[in-house]
Amino acid sequence: LTRLYGPLTALSNVRVDVMSALVSFDRVFEVLDLAPSIAEKPDAVDIPAGAGRLEFRDVRFRYPSAAEVSLASLEEVATLDRTVTEPVLRGVSFAVQPGQMVALVGPSGAGKSTTSMLVSRIYDVTDGEVLVGGVDVRDAKLASLRDTIGVVTQDSHLFHETIADNLRYAKPEATDDELWSALRGAQVEELVRSLPDGLDTVVGERGYRFSGGEKQRIAIARLLLKAPSIVILDEATAHLDSESEAAVQRALSVALSGRTALVIAHRLSTVRNADQILVLDDGKIVEHGRHDDLVAAGGLYAELYRTQFAVADSPAPYTDAVGPE
Ligand code: ADP
Ligand code: MG
């Protein structure tokens, strides 16, 4: 709690300083946007257990301006230009029903990762609502939100600790049997069993160095232990060679089964299986539907399909030229 309260207290002092230092009030609020806005309301509620519905209602978002400015340099903050960042999401609405898999696709920079970050409240919406199990995420207890949502991004982080410790972040009271079962589901049990220290193997620089794909599978084991009802994948298999990508895909299909999923995908096989595809472009959903219909419509999806997905799924043409590793 000290860790949480420390900065907040410091911040409320800052608020006073800034107030007196600045002339314009709306500029004050702009500066306060720099503060971590993610706090739990005193009357926060639990998201219903097993909640599987996710909804965006006319969500608008722009990143806080001058986010890099540290609170240490308040004089600088006071002299900042009054810059307002461009809106990144410009009225995004969609619903994912319990158990559905929805694919979110779009060009780089369209706002896909931003969308995913609003669900787990890395940031709060500028306007509109994000609802999980019918609860506005800003009204939810943070612990409840964390239990409900599981996220896997393209570079999962493992701590310089044992494999067991890394997994128990998801479920501190998990037995070794549960850890093994999660590792099995994540297609990484055999590997861990083959290590001399097994679950007690230390991960990282001075320990066992997992490859990118192995790391992803450990992260998926962590997700399986946590057993969230809603899973968000943000390009979880990007940057993997095709062999480890296949293993991670198998792990992901275990992880997604029976859960609601929002999948930011670059692979045709994933997108084709989606119950619904949302096409995001420049902060707006410009098309939505199933694969065949979107291809037939000949719009942005059809173009992405030709230039991106089809390419990502075909065997890399340069493999032969490179030769065996
Ligand atoms: P995508 O995942 O679809 O490639 P992002 O959600 O990462 O797109 O980014 C959407 C837009 O938001 C881009 O213009 C990007 O430059 C901008 N952006 C992303 N992260 C930040 C940030 N932390 N601060 C300011 N702008 C950001
Ligand atoms: Mg992204």
Coordinates of C-alpha atoms and ligand atoms in Angstrom, one line a residue:
L1 CA 0.0 0.0 0.0
T2 CA 2.9 2.3 0.7
R3 CA 4.0 1.8 -2.8
L4 CA 0.6 2.8 -4.1
Y5 CA 0.0 5.7 -1.7
G6 CA 3.4 7.1 -1.9
P7 CA 3.2 8.4 -5.5
L8 CA -0.4 9.4 -5.1
T9 CA 0.4 11.6 -2.1
A10 CA 3.3 13.1 -3.9
L11 CA 0.9 13.8 -6.8
S12 CA -1.7 15.6 -4.7
N13 CA 1.1 17.9 -3.5
V14 CA 2.2 18.4 -7.1
R15 CA -1.4 19.3 -8.0
V16 CA -1.2 22.2 -5.6
D17 CA 2.1 23.4 -7.0
V18 CA 0.9 23.2 -10.5
M19 CA -2.2 25.0 -9.7
S20 CA -0.3 27.9 -8.4
A21 CA 2.3 27.8 -11.1
L22 CA -0.1 27.9 -14.0
V23 CA -2.5 30.5 -15.1
S24 CA -4.9 28.6 -17.3
F25 CA -7.1 26.1 -15.5
D26 CA -7.7 23.8 -18.4
R27 CA -4.0 23.6 -18.9
V28 CA -3.8 22.4 -15.3
F29 CA -6.1 19.6 -16.2
E30 CA -4.0 18.7 -19.1
V31 CA -1.0 18.4 -16.9
L32 CA -3.0 16.3 -14.4
D33 CA -3.7 13.9 -17.3
L34 CA -0.2 12.9 -16.9
A35 CA -1.0 11.3 -13.5
P36 CA -1.8 7.6 -13.4
S37 CA -5.6 7.8 -13.7
I38 CA -6.0 4.2 -12.8
A39 CA -7.4 4.1 -9.3
E40 CA -10.1 2.0 -7.7
K41 CA -13.3 3.9 -6.6
P42 CA -14.2 3.5 -3.0
D43 CA -17.5 2.0 -4.1
A44 CA -16.0 -0.3 -6.8
V45 CA -17.9 -3.5 -7.5
D46 CA -16.9 -7.0 -8.5
I47 CA -17.3 -8.1 -12.1
P48 CA -19.7 -11.2 -12.0
A49 CA -17.6 -14.4 -11.8
G50 CA -17.1 -16.0 -15.2
A51 CA -18.3 -12.9 -17.0
G52 CA -17.7 -13.3 -20.7
R53 CA -19.2 -10.3 -22.3
L54 CA -17.1 -7.5 -23.5
E55 CA -18.5 -4.3 -25.0
F56 CA -17.2 -1.0 -26.3
R57 CA -19.7 1.9 -26.5
D58 CA -18.6 4.8 -28.6
V59 CA -15.1 4.7 -27.2
R60 CA -12.9 7.7 -27.9
F61 CA -9.3 7.8 -26.8
R62 CA -6.3 10.0 -27.1
Y63 CA -3.0 9.4 -25.3
P64 CA -2.3 11.9 -22.5
S65 CA -0.1 14.7 -23.9
A66 CA 3.6 14.9 -23.0
A67 CA 3.3 11.5 -21.3
E68 CA 7.1 11.3 -21.1
V69 CA 7.5 14.3 -18.9
S70 CA 8.6 13.2 -15.5
L71 CA 6.9 14.7 -12.5
A72 CA 10.4 15.7 -11.3
S73 CA 10.6 18.5 -13.8
L74 CA 7.5 20.5 -13.1
E75 CA 9.1 23.7 -14.3
E76 CA 9.3 22.1 -17.7
V77 CA 5.7 21.0 -17.5
A78 CA 4.7 24.5 -16.8
T79 CA 6.4 25.7 -19.9
L80 CA 5.1 23.0 -22.2
D81 CA 3.4 24.0 -25.3
R82 CA -0.3 23.4 -25.2
T83 CA -0.2 20.3 -27.4
V84 CA -3.1 18.0 -27.6
T85 CA -2.4 14.6 -29.1
E86 CA -4.4 13.3 -32.0
P87 CA -7.4 11.1 -31.2
V88 CA -6.4 7.4 -31.6
L89 CA -9.8 5.9 -31.2
R90 CA -12.7 7.9 -32.7
G91 CA -15.9 6.3 -31.7
V92 CA -15.4 2.5 -31.4
S93 CA -18.4 0.3 -30.7
F94 CA -18.6 -3.5 -30.7
A95 CA -19.7 -6.3 -28.5
V96 CA -18.2 -9.7 -28.0
Q97 CA -20.6 -12.3 -26.6
P98 CA -19.6 -14.9 -24.0
G99 CA -17.5 -17.6 -25.6
Q100 CA -17.1 -15.8 -28.9
M101 CA -13.8 -15.2 -30.7
V102 CA -13.6 -11.8 -32.3
A103 CA -10.6 -10.9 -34.5
L104 CA -9.5 -7.3 -34.6
V105 CA -7.5 -6.5 -37.7
G106 CA -6.2 -3.4 -39.4
P107 CA -3.1 -1.6 -40.6
S108 CA -0.3 -0.8 -38.3
G109 CA -1.1 2.2 -36.2
A110 CA -4.9 1.8 -36.6
G111 CA -5.4 1.5 -32.8
K112 CA -5.6 -2.2 -32.2
S113 CA -3.2 -2.4 -29.2
T114 CA -4.7 0.7 -27.8
T115 CA -8.1 -1.0 -27.9
S116 CA -6.7 -3.9 -26.0
M117 CA -5.1 -1.7 -23.3
L118 CA -8.4 0.0 -22.6
V119 CA -9.9 -3.4 -21.6
S120 CA -7.4 -4.1 -18.9
R121 CA -7.3 -0.4 -17.9
I122 CA -3.7 0.3 -18.7
Y123 CA -5.4 3.5 -19.8
D124 CA -8.9 4.8 -19.3
V125 CA -11.1 5.9 -22.2
T126 CA -11.3 9.6 -23.0
D127 CA -15.0 9.2 -23.7
G128 CA -17.5 6.4 -24.0
E129 CA -17.5 3.1 -22.0
V130 CA -15.7 -0.2 -21.9
L131 CA -17.9 -2.8 -20.2
V132 CA -16.8 -6.2 -18.9
G133 CA -19.7 -8.5 -17.8
G134 CA -21.9 -5.4 -18.0
V135 CA -19.7 -3.4 -15.6
D136 CA -17.9 -0.3 -16.7
V137 CA -14.2 -1.1 -16.1
R138 CA -13.8 2.2 -14.3
D139 CA -16.4 1.0 -11.7
A140 CA -14.8 -2.5 -11.2
K141 CA -12.5 -3.6 -8.4
L142 CA -9.1 -3.8 -9.9
A143 CA -8.5 -7.3 -8.6
S144 CA -11.7 -8.4 -10.1
L145 CA -10.8 -6.9 -13.5
R146 CA -7.4 -8.5 -13.3
D147 CA -9.0 -11.9 -12.5
T148 CA -11.4 -11.6 -15.4
I149 CA -9.1 -10.5 -18.2
G150 CA -6.0 -12.4 -19.3
V151 CA -3.6 -10.8 -21.9
V152 CA -0.8 -12.2 -24.0
T153 CA 1.2 -9.8 -26.0
Q154 CA 4.0 -10.5 -28.5
D155 CA 6.8 -10.2 -25.9
S156 CA 5.8 -11.8 -22.7
H157 CA 8.0 -11.0 -19.7
L158 CA 9.5 -13.6 -17.4
F159 CA 11.1 -12.6 -14.1
H160 CA 14.6 -13.6 -13.1
E161 CA 13.2 -16.2 -10.7
T162 CA 12.3 -19.9 -10.9
I163 CA 9.7 -21.2 -13.3
A164 CA 7.4 -22.0 -10.4
D165 CA 7.6 -18.5 -9.1
N166 CA 6.9 -17.1 -12.5
L167 CA 3.8 -19.2 -12.8
R168 CA 2.5 -18.6 -9.3
Y169 CA 2.1 -14.9 -10.1
A170 CA -1.1 -16.1 -11.7
K171 CA -2.2 -18.2 -8.7
P172 CA -0.1 -18.0 -5.6
E173 CA -1.7 -21.1 -4.0
A174 CA -1.2 -23.4 -7.0
T175 CA 0.1 -26.8 -6.2
D176 CA 3.0 -28.3 -8.3
D177 CA 0.5 -30.6 -9.9
E178 CA -1.5 -27.6 -11.1
L179 CA 1.7 -26.0 -12.4
W180 CA 2.5 -29.1 -14.4
S181 CA -1.0 -29.3 -15.8
A182 CA -0.8 -25.7 -16.9
L183 CA 2.6 -26.3 -18.5
R184 CA 1.1 -29.4 -20.3
G185 CA -1.8 -27.3 -21.7
A186 CA 0.7 -24.7 -22.8
Q187 CA 2.7 -27.4 -24.7
V188 CA 5.8 -26.8 -22.6
E189 CA 5.7 -29.5 -20.0
E190 CA 8.2 -31.8 -21.7
L191 CA 10.7 -29.0 -22.0
V192 CA 10.5 -28.1 -18.3
R193 CA 10.6 -31.8 -17.3
S194 CA 13.9 -32.1 -19.2
L195 CA 15.6 -29.4 -17.2
P196 CA 17.7 -30.7 -14.3
D197 CA 16.0 -28.4 -11.8
G198 CA 12.5 -28.7 -13.3
L199 CA 10.1 -26.2 -11.9
D200 CA 12.9 -24.7 -9.8
T201 CA 14.9 -23.7 -12.8
V202 CA 15.9 -20.1 -12.6
V203 CA 14.8 -18.1 -15.7
G204 CA 16.8 -15.4 -17.5
E205 CA 20.3 -14.0 -17.9
R206 CA 22.1 -16.1 -15.4
G207 CA 19.6 -19.0 -15.6
Y208 CA 17.9 -20.9 -18.3
R209 CA 17.2 -18.8 -21.4
F210 CA 13.9 -19.6 -23.0
S211 CA 13.5 -18.9 -26.7
G212 CA 10.8 -16.5 -27.8
G213 CA 8.3 -19.2 -28.4
E214 CA 9.1 -21.0 -25.1
K215 CA 8.6 -17.8 -23.3
Q216 CA 5.2 -17.3 -24.9
R217 CA 4.2 -20.8 -23.9
I218 CA 5.2 -20.1 -20.3
A219 CA 3.1 -17.0 -20.4
I220 CA 0.2 -19.1 -21.7
A221 CA 0.7 -21.6 -18.9
R222 CA 0.4 -18.6 -16.6
L223 CA -2.8 -17.7 -18.3
L224 CA -4.2 -21.2 -17.9
L225 CA -3.5 -21.1 -14.2
K226 CA -5.2 -17.8 -13.9
A227 CA -8.2 -19.1 -15.9
P228 CA -9.6 -15.7 -16.9
S229 CA -13.0 -15.7 -18.6
I230 CA -11.9 -13.2 -21.3
V231 CA -8.6 -13.5 -23.1
I232 CA -6.9 -10.8 -25.2
L233 CA -4.2 -11.7 -27.6
D234 CA -2.1 -9.0 -29.1
E235 CA -0.1 -10.5 -32.0
A236 CA 0.9 -13.3 -29.6
T237 CA 2.7 -15.2 -32.3
A238 CA 4.4 -12.3 -34.1
H239 CA 8.2 -12.6 -34.5
L240 CA 8.3 -16.4 -34.0
D241 CA 9.7 -18.9 -36.5
S242 CA 7.1 -21.1 -38.0
E243 CA 8.0 -24.1 -35.8
S244 CA 7.6 -22.4 -32.5
E245 CA 4.7 -20.5 -33.9
A246 CA 2.9 -23.8 -34.5
A247 CA 3.6 -24.9 -30.9
V248 CA 2.4 -21.5 -29.5
Q249 CA -0.8 -21.8 -31.7
R250 CA -1.5 -25.2 -30.2
A251 CA -1.1 -23.7 -26.7
L252 CA -3.3 -20.8 -27.6
S253 CA -6.1 -23.0 -28.9
V254 CA -6.1 -24.8 -25.5
A255 CA -6.1 -21.4 -23.7
L256 CA -8.9 -20.0 -25.8
S257 CA -11.3 -22.9 -25.6
G258 CA -14.4 -22.0 -23.6
R259 CA -13.4 -18.4 -23.2
T260 CA -14.3 -15.1 -24.8
A261 CA -11.5 -13.9 -26.9
L262 CA -10.5 -10.7 -28.6
V263 CA -7.6 -11.6 -30.9
I264 CA -5.5 -9.0 -32.6
A265 CA -4.3 -11.2 -35.4
H266 CA -2.1 -11.2 -38.4
R267 CA -2.7 -14.8 -39.5
L268 CA -5.4 -15.8 -41.9
S269 CA -6.1 -19.1 -40.1
T270 CA -7.0 -17.3 -36.9
V271 CA -9.0 -14.6 -38.6
R272 CA -10.9 -17.1 -40.8
N273 CA -12.1 -18.9 -37.6
A274 CA -13.4 -15.8 -35.9
D275 CA -17.1 -15.5 -35.1
Q276 CA -16.7 -11.9 -36.1
I277 CA -14.0 -9.8 -37.7
L278 CA -13.6 -6.1 -36.8
V279 CA -11.6 -4.0 -39.2
L280 CA -10.1 -1.0 -37.6
D281 CA -8.6 1.8 -39.6
D282 CA -7.4 5.1 -38.2
G283 CA -9.3 4.7 -34.9
K284 CA -12.6 3.6 -36.5
I285 CA -14.3 0.3 -37.2
V286 CA -14.7 0.6 -41.0
E287 CA -16.0 -3.0 -41.7
H288 CA -17.2 -6.0 -39.7
G289 CA -18.4 -9.4 -40.6
R290 CA -17.2 -12.9 -41.5
H291 CA -14.2 -13.6 -43.7
D292 CA -16.0 -14.6 -46.9
D293 CA -18.4 -11.7 -46.8
L294 CA -15.6 -9.2 -46.1
V295 CA -13.5 -10.6 -49.0
A296 CA -16.5 -10.4 -51.3
A297 CA -17.1 -6.8 -50.2
G298 CA -13.7 -5.8 -51.7
G299 CA -12.9 -3.2 -49.1
L300 CA -10.0 -2.7 -46.7
Y301 CA -10.3 -6.3 -45.3
A302 CA -10.0 -7.7 -48.8
E303 CA -6.9 -5.6 -49.3
L304 CA -5.4 -6.7 -46.0
Y305 CA -6.2 -10.3 -46.9
R306 CA -4.2 -10.0 -50.2
T307 CA -1.3 -8.1 -48.9
Q308 CA -0.9 -9.3 -45.3
F309 CA -2.8 -12.4 -44.1
A310 CA -2.3 -14.5 -47.2
V311 CA 1.4 -13.7 -47.1
A312 CA 1.8 -14.4 -43.4
D313 CA 0.3 -17.8 -43.8
S314 CA 2.2 -19.0 -46.9
P315 CA 5.6 -20.6 -46.2
A316 CA 8.3 -18.0 -46.2
P317 CA 9.6 -17.9 -49.8
Y318 CA 13.2 -17.2 -48.6
T319 CA 13.4 -20.3 -46.3
D320 CA 15.2 -22.4 -49.0
A321 CA 17.7 -19.7 -49.9
V322 CA 18.7 -19.3 -46.2
G323 CA 19.2 -23.0 -45.7
P324 CA 19.1 -25.0 -42.5
E325 CA 19.9 -23.1 -39.3
Ligands
ADP1 P1 -1.8 -0.8 -33.7 O1 -1.7 -1.8 -32.6 O2 -3.1 -1.0 -34.5 O3 -0.6 -0.9 -34.6 P2 -1.6 1.3 -31.7 O4 -2.8 1.1 -30.9 O5 -0.3 0.7 -31.2 O6 -1.9 0.7 -33.2 O7 -1.3 2.8 -32.0 C1 -2.4 3.7 -32.5 C2 -1.8 5.1 -32.6 O8 -1.5 5.5 -31.3 C3 -0.6 5.2 -33.4 O9 -0.6 6.4 -34.1 C4 0.5 5.3 -32.4 O10 1.6 6.0 -32.8 C5 -0.2 6.0 -31.2 N1 0.4 5.6 -29.9 C6 0.5 4.3 -29.5 N2 1.0 4.3 -28.2 C7 1.2 5.6 -27.8 C8 1.6 6.2 -26.6 N3 2.0 5.5 -25.6 N4 1.6 7.6 -26.6 C9 1.2 8.3 -27.7 N5 0.8 7.7 -28.8 C10 0.7 6.4 -28.9
MG2 MG -0.3 -3.2 -32.0

